[in-house]
XYZ file of C-alpha atoms in Angstrom:
176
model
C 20.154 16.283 20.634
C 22.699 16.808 17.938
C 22.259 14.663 14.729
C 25.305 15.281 13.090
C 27.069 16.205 10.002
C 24.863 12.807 8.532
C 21.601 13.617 10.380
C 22.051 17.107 8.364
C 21.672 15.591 4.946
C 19.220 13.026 6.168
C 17.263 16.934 6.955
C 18.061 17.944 3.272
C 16.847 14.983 2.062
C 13.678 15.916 3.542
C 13.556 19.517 2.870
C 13.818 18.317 -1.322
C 11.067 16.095 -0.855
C 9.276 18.589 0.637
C 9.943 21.055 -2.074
C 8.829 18.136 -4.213
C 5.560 17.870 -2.454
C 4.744 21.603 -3.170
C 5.863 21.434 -6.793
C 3.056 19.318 -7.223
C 0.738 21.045 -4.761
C 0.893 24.310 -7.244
C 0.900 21.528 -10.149
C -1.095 18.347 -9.835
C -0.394 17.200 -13.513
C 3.183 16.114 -11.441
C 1.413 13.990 -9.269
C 1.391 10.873 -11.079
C 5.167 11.165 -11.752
C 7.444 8.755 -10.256
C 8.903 9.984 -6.516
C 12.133 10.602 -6.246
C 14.786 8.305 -4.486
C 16.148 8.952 -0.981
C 19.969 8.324 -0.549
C 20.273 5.524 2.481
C 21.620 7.034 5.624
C 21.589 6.696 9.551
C 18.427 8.132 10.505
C 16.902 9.130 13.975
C 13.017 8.235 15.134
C 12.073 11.629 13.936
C 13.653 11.732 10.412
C 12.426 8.755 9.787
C 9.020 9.714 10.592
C 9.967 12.485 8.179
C 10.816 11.023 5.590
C 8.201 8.100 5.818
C 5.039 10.580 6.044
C 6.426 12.564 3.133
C 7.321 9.760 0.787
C 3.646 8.324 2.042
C 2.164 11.646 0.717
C 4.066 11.857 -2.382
C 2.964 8.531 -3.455
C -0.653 8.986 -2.521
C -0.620 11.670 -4.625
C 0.173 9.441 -7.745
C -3.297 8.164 -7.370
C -2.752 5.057 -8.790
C -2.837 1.529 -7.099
C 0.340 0.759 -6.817
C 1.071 4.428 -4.934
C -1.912 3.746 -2.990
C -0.170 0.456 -1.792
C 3.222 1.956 -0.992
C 1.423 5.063 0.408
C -0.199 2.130 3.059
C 3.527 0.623 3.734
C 4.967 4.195 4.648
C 2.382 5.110 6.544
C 2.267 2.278 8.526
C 5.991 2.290 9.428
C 5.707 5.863 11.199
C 2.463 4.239 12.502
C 4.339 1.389 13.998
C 7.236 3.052 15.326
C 5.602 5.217 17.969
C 8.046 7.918 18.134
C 5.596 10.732 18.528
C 2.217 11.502 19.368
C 2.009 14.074 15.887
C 3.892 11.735 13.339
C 1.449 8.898 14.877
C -1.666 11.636 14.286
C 0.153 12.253 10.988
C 0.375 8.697 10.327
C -3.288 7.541 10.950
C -4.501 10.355 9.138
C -2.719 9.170 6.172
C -3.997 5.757 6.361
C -7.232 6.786 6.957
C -6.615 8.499 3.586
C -5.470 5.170 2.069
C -8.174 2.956 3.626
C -10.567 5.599 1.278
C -8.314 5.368 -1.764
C -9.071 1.688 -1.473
C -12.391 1.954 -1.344
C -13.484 0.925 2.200
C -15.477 4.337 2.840
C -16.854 3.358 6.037
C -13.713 1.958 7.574
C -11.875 5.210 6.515
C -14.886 7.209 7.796
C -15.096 5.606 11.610
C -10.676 6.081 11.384
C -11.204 10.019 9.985
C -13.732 10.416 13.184
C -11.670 9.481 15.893
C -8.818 11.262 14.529
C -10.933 14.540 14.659
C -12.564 13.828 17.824
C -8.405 13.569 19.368
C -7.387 16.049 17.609
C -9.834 18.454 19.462
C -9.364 16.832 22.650
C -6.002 17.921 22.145
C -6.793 21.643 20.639
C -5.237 20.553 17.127
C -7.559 22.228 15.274
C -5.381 22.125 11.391
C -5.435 18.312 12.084
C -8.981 18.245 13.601
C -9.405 20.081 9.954
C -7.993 17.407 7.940
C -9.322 14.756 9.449
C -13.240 16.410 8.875
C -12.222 16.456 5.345
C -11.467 13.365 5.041
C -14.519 12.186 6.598
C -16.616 14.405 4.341
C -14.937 12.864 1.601
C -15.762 9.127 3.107
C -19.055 10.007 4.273
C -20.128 13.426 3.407
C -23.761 12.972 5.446
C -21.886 12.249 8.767
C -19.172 14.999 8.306
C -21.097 18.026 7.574
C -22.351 18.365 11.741
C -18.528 18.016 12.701
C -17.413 20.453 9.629
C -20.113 22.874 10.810
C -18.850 22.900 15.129
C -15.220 23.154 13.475
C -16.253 26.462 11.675
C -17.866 27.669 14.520
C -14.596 27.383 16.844
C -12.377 29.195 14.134
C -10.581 32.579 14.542
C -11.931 35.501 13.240
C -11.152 35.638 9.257
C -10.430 31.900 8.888
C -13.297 29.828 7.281
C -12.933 25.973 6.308
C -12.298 26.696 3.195
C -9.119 28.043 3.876
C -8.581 24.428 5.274
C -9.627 22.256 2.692
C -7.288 20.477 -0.541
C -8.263 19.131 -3.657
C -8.205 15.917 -4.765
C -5.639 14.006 -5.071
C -4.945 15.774 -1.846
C -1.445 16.782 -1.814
C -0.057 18.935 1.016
C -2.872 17.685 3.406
C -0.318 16.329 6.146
C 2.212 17.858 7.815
C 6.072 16.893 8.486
C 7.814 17.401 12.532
């Protein structure tokens, strides 16, 4: 479907966060800085999804509680609005994320399992991925069997280090 002239710029509002995101990827000293505003405009599902998941990232990265806490509140709105089975995939993962910002290791743990154990239901392995390293970030006993199988099932001249961020993980979720 066509989006428009206005569903355009709501795109190249995304594509500057997104630069944004890998600014700070390639220098995590940004992190912390404040994230940039959005202009409002009409929005569909997906760019809302978007931009939710990448603002969500961007203020995870921060690291601090009060990013942690908005972090939470974009997350959950992509969570909520069902629009997609990856920006819901996208979504958990990040709150799984939050949930071990927080503190609550064994909550994020259980979340960062069953997102893995979909994701290779479904043959995503890069989210399968993620989701193994945030469990053996939660729980690093219970994630090094799962890490292990993962490697195992990788093509030939990819290992799982070629899958694993840093901390504050920036660039660990993915836009549609």
């Amino acid at each position: 479907d066509d989006e428009g002239f206005e569903g355009a710029l709501a795109d190249l509002d995304t594509v500057g966060l997104l630069a944004e995101r890998v600014r700070r990827a390639a220098d995590p000293g940004r992190a912390g800085e404040p994230v940039p505003g959005v202009p409002e405009r009409a929005r569909s599902l997906r760019q809302l999804d978007d931009l939710d998941l990448i603002l969500g990232d961007l203020e995870l990265a921060r690291n601090t509680s009060e990013g942690i806490a908005r972090a939470r509140a974009y997350y959950q709105a992509a969570a909520d609005r069902r629009s997609c089975p990856v920006a819901a995939a996208m979504a958990g993962l990040g709150l799984a994320e939050v949930t071990r910002k927080e503190g609550n290791s064994a909550r994020a743990a259980e979340a960062f399992l069953a997102l893995a154990a979909d994701a290779r239901e479904r043959g995503a392995t890069w989210l399968e991925a993620q989701a193994l390293c945030g469990l053996r970030l939660a729980a690093p006993a219970r994630g090094a069997a799962p890490w292990l199988n993962l490697a195992s099932r990788l093509p030939a001249g990819v290992t799982t280090a070629d899958l694993e961020y840093g901390e504050p993980r920036v660039l660990w979720t993915l836009t549609i």
